[in-house]
Amino acid sequence: MAAWIQAPKGTKDILPKDSENWRLIEDIMRDEAAIHGFQEIRTPVFERTELFERSVGDTTDVVQKEMYTFLDKGNRSISLRPEGTAGAVRALLENALLNEGIPQKLYYLISCYRYENTQEGRQREFHQFGCEAFGTEKPIADAEIIALAHGIFERLGIRGLSLEINSIGCPQCRSKYHETLRTFLEESKEALCHTCLERLDKNPMRILDCKTPSCGEITKDAPIMKDYLCNDCAEHFFAVQSYLDAADIPYKVNTRIVRGLDYYTRTVFEFISGDLGAQSTVCGGGRYDGLVKQMGGAQTPALGFAMGMERLLLVMKAQQIQLPQPAVCRLYIASLGKAAQMKGFALSNMLHHAAIKAECDICDRSLKAQMKYADKIGAMFTLVLGDNELQQNKAELKYMRTGETMPITLGNDFLTEFLAAITQAESLALGSQS
Ligand code: HAM
């Protein structure tokens, strides 16, 4: 197949056989967010590049190496969004949402773009469900946002995710920690990988996150942020844990969770799965108390998370989690001839108005081919319309599971009689189950 007709590297089509699962998962996410008082925000797929440089951070891999950046026809530098937080904060400020009161609680379901080396669970176009809450620095808000993510995993039936939390402090205590860590790392500087050498100056804490074995060896005994938290940050972190305990949400403190984006302060967390390979983080988030101000707004504490849809689906597949199947087609109307096809169209339309899933022939196919299709889509009932049926204004409804037939009129009572047939069939099915 010619290259131009293949999806670009790192992207995937979501086909009908999978899209129903996506929709079901998204419905649960939307519902859980709504239960917690979050409202949806939709922001552009692309923003000015500067927005991401100033928020996600110009020392991060995402901004330095992974953004899809181009000049538009007006010579502006534009980037496809690599994540959702920056756009949400920009929209919050531009539309003065904070004037509507606090907390502002937003969620989004978006596609994101990162030019990464692709592997299972790591794509160049991927999808995130994210939540962001603005206007509270209280530790209960941290626990609440973690509980939201946790609630989604529970509702999806996902087992065995490990919630790992850490505090990376505020700019004051972190800068003291950075100094100590830098001094510690300077001693074995020559063994650091190229990327970590670059990080040493600007963001040494990110070195703790490096997967290169030599860096891991060096940082094994490195000082940890937890020991350098100021009183306020330590108290905050302790309180977050107390709220998680109160909500019976299991977690462990992992002092190596530092996150890969620059805006974080205080609490950071990840949900990690043992069912994924190297890309084991299904969900990541934390506080970013300085970002709104840094982007030109008033000092506004904030926090959030995002979970990767593709990784979530991989975990669900590994755990063989079945979601409820979509409603089957209740009726397939087969027809012979133009007049019968017209009648079939009118009757299926009548069912659609009553929100009943029904189909009729739209391909002018033979009766045999139509019945084969009805079988393939698993229609609950079929109805065959021909000249006879039209003349008598009556037809035989066939219940496909048992082959039983029952008469049905094709006039005004069609809907009522069809609903009665469904009820009868469902009670028969229930009877045969018990
Ligand atoms: P992140 O850790 O960069 O955080 O991404 C969040 C999640 O998106 C990851 O845990 C992962 O499941 C998924 N993800 C990231 N990159 C890829 C990829 N290349 N392919 C597939 N899935 C991927 C953020 O994006 C922050 N904005 C989260 C946040 C919101 N923090 C506060 N508010």
Tab-separated table of N, CA and C in Angstrom, residues 119-121 211 272-281 311 314-315 318:
chain	number	residue	atom	x	y	z
A	119	GLN	N	6.164	3.303	20.724
A	119	GLN	CA	6.160	1.924	21.206
A	119	GLN	C	4.777	1.679	21.799
A	120	GLU	N	4.527	0.460	22.275
A	120	GLU	CA	3.207	0.169	22.826
A	120	GLU	C	2.914	1.165	23.967
A	121	GLY	N	1.787	1.872	23.876
A	121	GLY	CA	1.424	2.821	24.926
A	121	GLY	C	2.099	4.171	24.789
A	211	LYS	N	15.860	7.031	33.362
A	211	LYS	CA	15.829	5.559	33.310
A	211	LYS	C	17.194	4.969	32.919
A	272	ILE	N	0.188	3.830	38.531
A	272	ILE	CA	1.089	3.000	37.745
A	272	ILE	C	0.524	1.587	37.633
A	273	SER	N	0.653	1.027	36.430
A	273	SER	CA	0.102	-0.315	36.214
A	273	SER	C	1.225	-1.318	35.970
A	274	GLY	N	1.068	-2.498	36.539
A	274	GLY	CA	2.021	-3.577	36.287
A	274	GLY	C	1.682	-4.315	34.999
A	275	ASP	N	0.560	-3.952	34.375
A	275	ASP	CA	0.151	-4.653	33.156
A	275	ASP	C	0.707	-4.012	31.897
A	276	LEU	N	1.372	-2.869	32.054
A	276	LEU	CA	1.947	-2.207	30.883
A	276	LEU	C	3.451	-2.425	30.929
A	277	GLY	N	4.089	-2.316	29.776
A	277	GLY	CA	5.548	-2.479	29.763
A	277	GLY	C	6.217	-1.253	30.341
A	278	ALA	N	7.104	-0.671	29.530
A	278	ALA	CA	7.866	0.484	29.996
A	278	ALA	C	6.957	1.689	30.255
A	279	GLN	N	5.885	1.795	29.470
A	279	GLN	CA	5.007	2.968	29.606
A	279	GLN	C	3.924	2.668	30.637
A	280	SER	N	4.342	2.606	31.908
A	280	SER	CA	3.449	2.052	32.919
A	280	SER	C	2.576	3.099	33.613
A	281	THR	N	2.822	4.389	33.342
A	281	THR	CA	2.013	5.413	34.012
A	281	THR	C	0.723	5.665	33.236
A	311	ARG	N	-3.398	4.039	27.055
A	311	ARG	CA	-2.808	3.181	28.103
A	311	ARG	C	-3.901	2.533	28.934
A	314	LEU	N	-5.190	-0.342	27.102
A	314	LEU	CA	-4.243	-1.465	27.117
A	314	LEU	C	-4.358	-2.239	28.428
A	315	VAL	N	-4.485	-1.502	29.549
A	315	VAL	CA	-4.629	-2.177	30.850
A	315	VAL	C	-5.931	-2.979	30.864
A	318	ALA	N	-5.465	-6.079	28.905
A	318	ALA	CA	-4.642	-7.061	29.617
A	318	ALA	C	-5.439	-7.736	30.737
